[in-house]
Tab-separated table of C-alpha atoms in Angstrom:
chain	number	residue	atom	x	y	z
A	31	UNK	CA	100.952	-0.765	135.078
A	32	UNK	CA	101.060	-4.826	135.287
A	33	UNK	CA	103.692	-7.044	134.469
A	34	UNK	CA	101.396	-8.850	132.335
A	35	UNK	CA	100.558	-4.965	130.325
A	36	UNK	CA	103.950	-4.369	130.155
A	37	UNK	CA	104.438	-7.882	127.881
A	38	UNK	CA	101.539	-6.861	125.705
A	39	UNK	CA	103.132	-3.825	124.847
A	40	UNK	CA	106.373	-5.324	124.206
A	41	UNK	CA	104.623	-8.189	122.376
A	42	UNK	CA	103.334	-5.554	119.994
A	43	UNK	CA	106.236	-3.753	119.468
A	44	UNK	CA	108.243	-7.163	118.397
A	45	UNK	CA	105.892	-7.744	115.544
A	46	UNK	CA	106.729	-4.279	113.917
A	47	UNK	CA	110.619	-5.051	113.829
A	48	UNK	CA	112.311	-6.750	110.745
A	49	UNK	CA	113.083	-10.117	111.436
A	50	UNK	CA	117.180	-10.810	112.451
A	51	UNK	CA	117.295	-7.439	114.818
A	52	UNK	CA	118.294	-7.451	118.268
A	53	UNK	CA	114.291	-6.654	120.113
A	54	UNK	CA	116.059	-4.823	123.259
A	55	UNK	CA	118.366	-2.927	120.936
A	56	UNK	CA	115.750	-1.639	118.652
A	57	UNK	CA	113.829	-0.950	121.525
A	58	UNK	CA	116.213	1.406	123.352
A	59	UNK	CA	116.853	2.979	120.110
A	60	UNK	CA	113.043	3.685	119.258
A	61	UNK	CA	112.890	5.181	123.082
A	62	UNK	CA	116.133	7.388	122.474
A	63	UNK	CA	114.458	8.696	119.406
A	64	UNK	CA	111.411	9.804	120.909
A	65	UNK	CA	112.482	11.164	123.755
A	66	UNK	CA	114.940	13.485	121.294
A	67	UNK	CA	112.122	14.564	119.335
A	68	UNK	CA	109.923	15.607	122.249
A	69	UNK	CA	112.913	17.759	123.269
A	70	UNK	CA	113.604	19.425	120.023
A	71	UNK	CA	109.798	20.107	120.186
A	72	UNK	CA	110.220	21.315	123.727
A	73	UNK	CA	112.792	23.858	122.609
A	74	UNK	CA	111.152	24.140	119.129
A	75	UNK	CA	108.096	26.008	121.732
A	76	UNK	CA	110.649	27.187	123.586
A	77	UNK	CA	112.607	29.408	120.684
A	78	UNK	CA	109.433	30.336	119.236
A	79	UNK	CA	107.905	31.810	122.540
A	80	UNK	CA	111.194	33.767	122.609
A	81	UNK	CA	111.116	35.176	118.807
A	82	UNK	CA	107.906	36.098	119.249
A	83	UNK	CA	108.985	38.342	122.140
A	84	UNK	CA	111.238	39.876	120.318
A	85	UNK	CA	109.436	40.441	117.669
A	86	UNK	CA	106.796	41.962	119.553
A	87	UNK	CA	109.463	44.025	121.052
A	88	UNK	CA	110.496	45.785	117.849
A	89	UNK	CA	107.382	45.728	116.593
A	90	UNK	CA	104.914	46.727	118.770
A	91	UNK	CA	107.349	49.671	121.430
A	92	UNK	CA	105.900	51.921	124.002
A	93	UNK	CA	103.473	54.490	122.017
A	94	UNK	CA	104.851	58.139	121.898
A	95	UNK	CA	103.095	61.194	120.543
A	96	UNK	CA	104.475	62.512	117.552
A	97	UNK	CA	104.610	65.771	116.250
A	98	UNK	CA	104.928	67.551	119.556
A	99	UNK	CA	108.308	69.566	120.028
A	100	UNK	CA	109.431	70.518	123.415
A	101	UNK	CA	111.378	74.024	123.601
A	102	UNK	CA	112.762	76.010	125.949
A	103	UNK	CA	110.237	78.610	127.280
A	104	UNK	CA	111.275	82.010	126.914
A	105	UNK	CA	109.768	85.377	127.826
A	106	UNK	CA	108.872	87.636	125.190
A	107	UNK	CA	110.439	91.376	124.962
A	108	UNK	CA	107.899	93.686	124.866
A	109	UNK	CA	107.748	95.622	121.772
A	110	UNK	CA	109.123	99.792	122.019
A	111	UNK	CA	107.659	101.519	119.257
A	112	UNK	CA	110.274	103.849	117.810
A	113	UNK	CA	110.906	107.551	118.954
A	114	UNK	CA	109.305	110.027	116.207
A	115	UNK	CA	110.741	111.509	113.881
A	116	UNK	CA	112.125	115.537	114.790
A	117	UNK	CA	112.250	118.172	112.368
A	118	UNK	CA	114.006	121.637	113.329
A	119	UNK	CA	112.777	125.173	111.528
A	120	UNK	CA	114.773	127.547	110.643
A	121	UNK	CA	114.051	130.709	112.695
A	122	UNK	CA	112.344	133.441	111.087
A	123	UNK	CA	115.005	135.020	109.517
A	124	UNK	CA	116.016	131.905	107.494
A	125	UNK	CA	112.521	131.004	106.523
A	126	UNK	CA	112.692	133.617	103.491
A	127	UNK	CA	115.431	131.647	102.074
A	128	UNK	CA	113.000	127.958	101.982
A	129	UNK	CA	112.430	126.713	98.687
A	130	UNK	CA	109.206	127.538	97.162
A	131	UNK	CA	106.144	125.109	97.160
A	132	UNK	CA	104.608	124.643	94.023
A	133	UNK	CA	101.122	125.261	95.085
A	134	UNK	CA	97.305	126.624	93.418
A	135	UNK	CA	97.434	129.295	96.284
A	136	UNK	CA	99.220	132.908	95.287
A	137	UNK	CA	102.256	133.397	96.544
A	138	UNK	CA	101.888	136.679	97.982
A	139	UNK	CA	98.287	137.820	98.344
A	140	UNK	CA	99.285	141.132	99.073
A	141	UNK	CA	99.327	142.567	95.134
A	142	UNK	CA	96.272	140.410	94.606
A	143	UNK	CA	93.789	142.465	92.380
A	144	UNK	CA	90.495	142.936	93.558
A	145	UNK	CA	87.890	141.653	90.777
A	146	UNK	CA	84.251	141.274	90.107
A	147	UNK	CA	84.407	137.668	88.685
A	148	UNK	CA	87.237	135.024	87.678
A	149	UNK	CA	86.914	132.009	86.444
A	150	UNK	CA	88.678	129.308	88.977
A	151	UNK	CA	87.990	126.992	92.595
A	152	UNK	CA	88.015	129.254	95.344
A	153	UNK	CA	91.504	128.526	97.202
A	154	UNK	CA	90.898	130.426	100.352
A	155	UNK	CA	88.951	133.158	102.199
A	156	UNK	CA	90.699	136.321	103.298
A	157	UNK	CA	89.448	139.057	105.408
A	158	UNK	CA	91.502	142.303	104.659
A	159	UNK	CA	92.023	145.755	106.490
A	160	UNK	CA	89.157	147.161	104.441
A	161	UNK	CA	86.644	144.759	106.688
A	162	UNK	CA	85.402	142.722	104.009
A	163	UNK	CA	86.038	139.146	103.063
A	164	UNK	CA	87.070	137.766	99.944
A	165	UNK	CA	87.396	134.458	97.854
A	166	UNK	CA	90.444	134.191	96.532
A	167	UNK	CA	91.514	132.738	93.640
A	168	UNK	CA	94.481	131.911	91.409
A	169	UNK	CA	93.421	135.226	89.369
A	170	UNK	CA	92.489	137.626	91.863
A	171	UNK	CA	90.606	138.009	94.563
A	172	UNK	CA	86.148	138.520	94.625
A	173	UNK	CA	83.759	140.173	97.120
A	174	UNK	CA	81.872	138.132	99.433
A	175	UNK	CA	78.917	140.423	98.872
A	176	UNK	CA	76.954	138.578	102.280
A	177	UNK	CA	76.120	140.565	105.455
A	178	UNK	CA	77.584	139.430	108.757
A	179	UNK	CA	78.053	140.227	111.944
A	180	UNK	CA	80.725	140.036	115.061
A	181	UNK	CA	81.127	136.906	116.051
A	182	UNK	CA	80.685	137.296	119.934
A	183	UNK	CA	81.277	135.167	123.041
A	184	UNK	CA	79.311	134.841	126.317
A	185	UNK	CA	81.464	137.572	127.875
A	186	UNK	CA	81.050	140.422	124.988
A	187	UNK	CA	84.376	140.313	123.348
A	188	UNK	CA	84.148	140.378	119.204
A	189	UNK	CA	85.904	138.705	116.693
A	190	UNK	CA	85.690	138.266	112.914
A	191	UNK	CA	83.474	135.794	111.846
A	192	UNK	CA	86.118	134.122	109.441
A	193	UNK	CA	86.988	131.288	111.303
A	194	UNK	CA	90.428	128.948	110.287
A	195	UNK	CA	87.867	126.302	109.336
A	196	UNK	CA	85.080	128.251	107.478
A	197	UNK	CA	85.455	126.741	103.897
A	198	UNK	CA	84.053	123.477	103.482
A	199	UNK	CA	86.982	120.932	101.751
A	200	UNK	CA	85.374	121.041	98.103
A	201	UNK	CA	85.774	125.261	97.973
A	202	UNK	CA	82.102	125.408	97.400
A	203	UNK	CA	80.510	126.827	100.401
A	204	UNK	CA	81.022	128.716	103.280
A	205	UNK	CA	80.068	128.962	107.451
A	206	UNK	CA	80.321	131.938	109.688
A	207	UNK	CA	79.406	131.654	113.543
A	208	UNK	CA	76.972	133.994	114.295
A	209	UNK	CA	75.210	134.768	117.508
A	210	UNK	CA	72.082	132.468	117.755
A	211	UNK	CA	72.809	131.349	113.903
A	212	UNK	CA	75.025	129.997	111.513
A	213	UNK	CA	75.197	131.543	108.371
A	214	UNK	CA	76.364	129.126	105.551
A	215	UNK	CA	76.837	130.434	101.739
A	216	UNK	CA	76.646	128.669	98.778
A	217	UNK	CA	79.640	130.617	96.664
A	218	UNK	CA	79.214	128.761	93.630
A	219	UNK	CA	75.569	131.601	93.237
A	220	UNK	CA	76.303	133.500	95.900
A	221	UNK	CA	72.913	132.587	98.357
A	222	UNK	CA	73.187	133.009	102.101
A	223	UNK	CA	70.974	130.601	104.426
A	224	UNK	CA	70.704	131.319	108.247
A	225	UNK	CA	70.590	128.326	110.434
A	226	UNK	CA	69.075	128.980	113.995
A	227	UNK	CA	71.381	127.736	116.788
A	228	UNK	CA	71.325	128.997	120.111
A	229	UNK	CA	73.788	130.982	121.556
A	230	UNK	CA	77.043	132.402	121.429
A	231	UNK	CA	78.529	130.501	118.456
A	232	UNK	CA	82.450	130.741	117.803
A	233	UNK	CA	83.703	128.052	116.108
A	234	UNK	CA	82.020	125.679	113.021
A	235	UNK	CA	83.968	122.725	112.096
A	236	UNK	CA	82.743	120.594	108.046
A	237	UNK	CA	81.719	117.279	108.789
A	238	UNK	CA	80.063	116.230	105.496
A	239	UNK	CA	76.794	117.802	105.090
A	240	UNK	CA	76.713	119.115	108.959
A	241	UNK	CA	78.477	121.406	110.895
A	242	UNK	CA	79.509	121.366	114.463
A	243	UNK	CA	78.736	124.206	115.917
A	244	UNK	CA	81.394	125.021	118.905
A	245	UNK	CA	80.022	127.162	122.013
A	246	UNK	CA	82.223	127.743	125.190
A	247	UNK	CA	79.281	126.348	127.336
A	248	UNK	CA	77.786	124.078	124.306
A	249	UNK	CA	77.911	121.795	121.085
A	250	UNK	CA	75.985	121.326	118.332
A	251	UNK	CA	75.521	119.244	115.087
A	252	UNK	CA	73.759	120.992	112.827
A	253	UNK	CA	72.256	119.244	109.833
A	254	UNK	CA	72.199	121.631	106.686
A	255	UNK	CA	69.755	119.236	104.480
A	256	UNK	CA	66.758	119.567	107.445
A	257	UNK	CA	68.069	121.892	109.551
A	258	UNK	CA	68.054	119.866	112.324
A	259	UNK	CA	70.065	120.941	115.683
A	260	UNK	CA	71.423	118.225	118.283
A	261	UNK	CA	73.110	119.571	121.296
A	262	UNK	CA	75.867	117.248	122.187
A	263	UNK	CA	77.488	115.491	125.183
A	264	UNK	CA	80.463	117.859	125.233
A	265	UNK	CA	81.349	121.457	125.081
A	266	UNK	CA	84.040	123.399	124.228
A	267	UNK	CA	86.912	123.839	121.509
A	268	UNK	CA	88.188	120.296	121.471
A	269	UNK	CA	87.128	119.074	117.475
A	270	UNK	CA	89.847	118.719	114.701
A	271	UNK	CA	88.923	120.034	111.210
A	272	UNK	CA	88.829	117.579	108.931
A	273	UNK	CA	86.362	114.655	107.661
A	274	UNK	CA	85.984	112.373	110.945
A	275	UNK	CA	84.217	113.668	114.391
A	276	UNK	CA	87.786	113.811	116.555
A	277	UNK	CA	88.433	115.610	119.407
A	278	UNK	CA	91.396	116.082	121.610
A	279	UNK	CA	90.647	117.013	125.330
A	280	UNK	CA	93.445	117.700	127.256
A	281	UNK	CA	93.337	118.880	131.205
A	282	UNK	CA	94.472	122.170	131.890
A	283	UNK	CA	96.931	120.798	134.510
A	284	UNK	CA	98.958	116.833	134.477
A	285	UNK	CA	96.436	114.162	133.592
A	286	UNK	CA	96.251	111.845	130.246
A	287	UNK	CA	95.622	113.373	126.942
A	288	UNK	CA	93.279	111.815	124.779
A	289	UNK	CA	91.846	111.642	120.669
A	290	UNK	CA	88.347	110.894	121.604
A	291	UNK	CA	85.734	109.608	118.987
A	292	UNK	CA	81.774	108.950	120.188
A	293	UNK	CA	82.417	106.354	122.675
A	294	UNK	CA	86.242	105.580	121.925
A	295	UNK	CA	89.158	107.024	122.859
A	296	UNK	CA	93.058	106.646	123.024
A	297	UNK	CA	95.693	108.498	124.487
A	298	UNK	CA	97.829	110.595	122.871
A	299	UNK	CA	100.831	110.590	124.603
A	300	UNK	CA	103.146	114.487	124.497
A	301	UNK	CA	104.908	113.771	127.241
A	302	UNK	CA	108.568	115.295	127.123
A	303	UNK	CA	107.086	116.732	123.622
A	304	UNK	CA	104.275	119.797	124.378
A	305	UNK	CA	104.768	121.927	127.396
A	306	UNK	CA	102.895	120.571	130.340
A	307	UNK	CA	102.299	117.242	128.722
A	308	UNK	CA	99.101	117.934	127.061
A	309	UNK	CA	97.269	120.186	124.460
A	310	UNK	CA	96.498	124.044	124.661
A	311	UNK	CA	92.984	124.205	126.012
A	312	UNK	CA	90.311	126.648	125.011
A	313	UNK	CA	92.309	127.995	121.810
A	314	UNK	CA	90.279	129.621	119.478
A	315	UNK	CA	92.233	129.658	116.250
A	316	UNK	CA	94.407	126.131	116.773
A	317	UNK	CA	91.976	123.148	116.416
A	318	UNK	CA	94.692	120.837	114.689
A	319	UNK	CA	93.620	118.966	111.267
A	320	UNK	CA	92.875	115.273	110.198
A	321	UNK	CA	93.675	113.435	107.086
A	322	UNK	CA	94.290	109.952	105.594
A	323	UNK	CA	94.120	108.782	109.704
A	324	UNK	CA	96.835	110.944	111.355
A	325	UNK	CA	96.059	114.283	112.568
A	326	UNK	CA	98.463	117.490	113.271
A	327	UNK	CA	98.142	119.883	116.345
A	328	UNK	CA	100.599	122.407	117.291
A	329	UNK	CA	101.449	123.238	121.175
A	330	UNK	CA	103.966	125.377	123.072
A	331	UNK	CA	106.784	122.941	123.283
A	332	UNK	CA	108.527	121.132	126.295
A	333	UNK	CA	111.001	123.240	128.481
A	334	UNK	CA	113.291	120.911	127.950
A	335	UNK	CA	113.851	121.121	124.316
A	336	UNK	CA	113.868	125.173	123.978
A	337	UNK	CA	112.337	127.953	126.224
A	338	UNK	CA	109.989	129.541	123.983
A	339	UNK	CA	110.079	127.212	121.178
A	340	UNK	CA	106.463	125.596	119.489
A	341	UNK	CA	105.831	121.961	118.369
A	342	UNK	CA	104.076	120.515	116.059
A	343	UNK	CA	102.765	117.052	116.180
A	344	UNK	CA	101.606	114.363	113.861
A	345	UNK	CA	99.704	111.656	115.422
A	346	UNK	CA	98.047	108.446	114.428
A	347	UNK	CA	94.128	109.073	115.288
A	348	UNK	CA	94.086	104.972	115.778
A	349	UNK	CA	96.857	104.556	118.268
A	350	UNK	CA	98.005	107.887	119.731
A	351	UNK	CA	101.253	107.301	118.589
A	352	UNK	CA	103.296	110.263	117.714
A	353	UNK	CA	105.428	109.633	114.292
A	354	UNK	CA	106.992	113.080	113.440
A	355	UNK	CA	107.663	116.453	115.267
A	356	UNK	CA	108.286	119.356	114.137
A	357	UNK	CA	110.483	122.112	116.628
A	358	UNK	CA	109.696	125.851	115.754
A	359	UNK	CA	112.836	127.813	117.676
A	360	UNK	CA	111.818	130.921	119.891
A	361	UNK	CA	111.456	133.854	117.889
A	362	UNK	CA	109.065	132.341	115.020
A	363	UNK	CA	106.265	134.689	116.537
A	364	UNK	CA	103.527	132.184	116.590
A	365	UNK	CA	100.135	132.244	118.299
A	366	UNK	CA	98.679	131.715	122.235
A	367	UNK	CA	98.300	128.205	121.550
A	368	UNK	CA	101.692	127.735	119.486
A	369	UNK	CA	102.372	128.187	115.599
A	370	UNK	CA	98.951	126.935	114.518
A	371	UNK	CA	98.367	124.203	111.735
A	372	UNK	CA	96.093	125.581	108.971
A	373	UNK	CA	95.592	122.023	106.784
A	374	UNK	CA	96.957	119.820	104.460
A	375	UNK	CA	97.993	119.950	101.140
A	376	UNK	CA	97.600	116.349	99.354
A	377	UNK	CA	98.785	113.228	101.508
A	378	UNK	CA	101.648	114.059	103.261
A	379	UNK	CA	102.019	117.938	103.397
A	380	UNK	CA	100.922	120.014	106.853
A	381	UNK	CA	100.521	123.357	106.464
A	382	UNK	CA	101.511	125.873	109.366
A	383	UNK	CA	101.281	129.608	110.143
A	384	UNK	CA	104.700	131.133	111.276
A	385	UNK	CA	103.905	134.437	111.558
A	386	UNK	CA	103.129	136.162	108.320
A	387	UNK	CA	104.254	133.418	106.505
A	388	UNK	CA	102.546	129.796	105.848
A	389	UNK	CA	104.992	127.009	105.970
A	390	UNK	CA	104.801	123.320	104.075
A	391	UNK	CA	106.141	120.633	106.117
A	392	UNK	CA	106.745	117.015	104.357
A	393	UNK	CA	105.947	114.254	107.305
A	394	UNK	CA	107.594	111.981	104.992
A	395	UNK	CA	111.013	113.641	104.366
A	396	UNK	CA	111.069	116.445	107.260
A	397	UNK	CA	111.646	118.653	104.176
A	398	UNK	CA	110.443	122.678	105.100
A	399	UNK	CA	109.157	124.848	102.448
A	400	UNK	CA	107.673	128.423	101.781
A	401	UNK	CA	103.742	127.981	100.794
A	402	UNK	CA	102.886	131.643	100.620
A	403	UNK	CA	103.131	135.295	102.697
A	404	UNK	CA	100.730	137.119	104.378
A	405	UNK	CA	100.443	140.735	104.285
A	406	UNK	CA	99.316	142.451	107.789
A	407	UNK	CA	96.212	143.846	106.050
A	408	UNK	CA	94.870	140.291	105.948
A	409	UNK	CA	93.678	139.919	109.270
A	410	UNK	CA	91.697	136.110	108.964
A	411	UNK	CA	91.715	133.491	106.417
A	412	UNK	CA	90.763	129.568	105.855
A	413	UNK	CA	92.449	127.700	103.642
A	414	UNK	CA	90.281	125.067	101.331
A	415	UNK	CA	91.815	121.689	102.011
A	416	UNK	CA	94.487	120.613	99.775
């Protein structure tokens, strides 16, 4: 800038101060003042910069995720299901002194009078010394006034056609394995109908309005609305009485167990429980029986537990899982295949042969009772599901 600019500007300044002050004075003093104000506006800029910082700071922090907790991983403990329940029996001489079960059957069905008619369900069928079979009933006990036969395997041995299973759950009718038929009764009137199925029939199992017809070498489903026969993809005595299509099929020697249904099956595990691990095989008069999903089979029991003893077991058909036992001691006289379960009465109530005697067992208490005895002159009977 020129000397001669410089006086301008000073020139120009002059005429703005009042008259009587000192020009360089005021000057330096106007200079001072502006060069203060430009820096308090300096650090004005300055302090504002650095609040708004820190107000961005608390403001606006570092994004986190929320609601995301961060534990400790731990390995779950598998689950042990608990060890079933085991009941002991008395042995046979104790079992006379069980308490009484309260039940629609007769007590002792050896003074049962022989009648023409009485009014009443049928309770059971019982085949007596005499050869013939009879329904009996709370009142007495009537004629089956039907003709049958032997029933007869592949290798000529005979047997009675009264089967553990022959009387279908409502008491109303009747089926007897016959060679190359199946004779079912109606015992409300008393009519016989002959169903051809090939073969040495032995065993017939209810399922609804069929039958399943048991062979050694062969099954079959027999339909008694149309008379229809289906062979099936198994053979054998492997079904369980009762309302579902179960089987258990157990190897004769080590192996896996199973509760098989059409395509599905589980394992039933009787290890340490039934001799041999597994289920009799090929037992005529011990199927086992179903209800409310469990099922009950009996079975010469471990070594372990008692030489000679018998089990019986209560399973859940869905899982396999044992949930009671019950050990019959040596002594209790019970079948090939163990002391042989015979049905249910109501929910919770298995029914089992010792001997001459039928026994209640209560899954849900363990408690034993005395359902009724058997006289030696009845040599076969099925029991109507209670």
């Amino acid at each position: 800038m020129t000397d001669q600019r410089l006086r301008e500007l000073f020139d120009d300044l002059a005429e703005t101060l009042p008259e009587g002050s000192s020009r360089a004075g005021e000057l330096w003093r106007r200079g001072t003042r502006s060069r203060a104000r430009r820096r308090w506006t300096a650090a004005g800029a300055a302090a504002t910069v650095t609040a708004l910082v820190a107000v961005g700071i608390v403001v606006f922090p570092e994004p986190v995720e929320r609601g995301i907790t961060v534990r400790p991983s731990v390995t779950p403990t598998p689950t042990i299901p608990p060890a079933p329940a085991m009941d002991t029996a008395p042995p046979p001489s104790g079992q006379a002194g069980l308490p009484k079960l309260a039940t629609a059957l007769p007590e002792r069905w050896a003074g049962l009078p022989v009648v023409t008619a009485v009014p009443g369900p049928v309770l059971a069928l019982a085949e007596y010394g005499d050869g013939r079979i009879y329904l009996m009933k709370s009142g007495g006990r009537v004629p089956l006034e039907v003709k049958l036969g032997d029933s007869v395997d592949a290798a000529g041995n005979g047997g009675t056609p009264l089967k553990p299973n022959a009387l279908a759950p409502d008491g109303t009718m009747a089926a007897f394995p016959q060679k190359d038929e199946v004779v079912v009764v109606d015992l409300v009137i008393g009519q016989a109908r002959r169903y051809p199925v090939p073969g040495f029939n032995e065993v017939v199992l209810w399922r609804g309005d069929r039958l399943l017809v048991e062979q050694e070498e062969a099954n079959y489903l027999l339909d008694l609305a149309t008379g229809e026969v289906r062979r099936q993809p198994y053979k054998g005595f492997t079904g369980v009485a009762g309302y579902r299509d179960l089987r258990i099929v157990s190897p004769d020697e080590g192996g896996r167990t199973v509760i098989q249904e059409g395509g599905w099956e589980v394992e039933l595990d009787v290890q340490d429980i039934t001799g041999a691990g597994g289920m009799p095989v090929g037992v005529l008069g011990d199927h086992g029986w179903q209800r409310d999903g469990l099922l009950a089979r009996s079975a010469p029991a471990h070594h372990g537990r008692a030489d000679g003893a018998d089990v019986v077991v209560v399973a859940d058909a869905a899982t396999g899982r044992v949930v009671r036992t019950l050990l019959l001691p040596s002594g209790s006289r019970c079948g090939k295949g163990g002391c042989p379960v015979r049905g249910w009465l109501g929910h919770d109530t298995v029914i089992i042969e010792s001997g001459d005697r039928l026994l209640g067992w209560n899954i849900g208490t363990g408690a034993l009772s005395r359902v009724a005895d058997l006289p030696r002159e009845v040599t076969a009977y099925s029991l109507r599901p209670g």
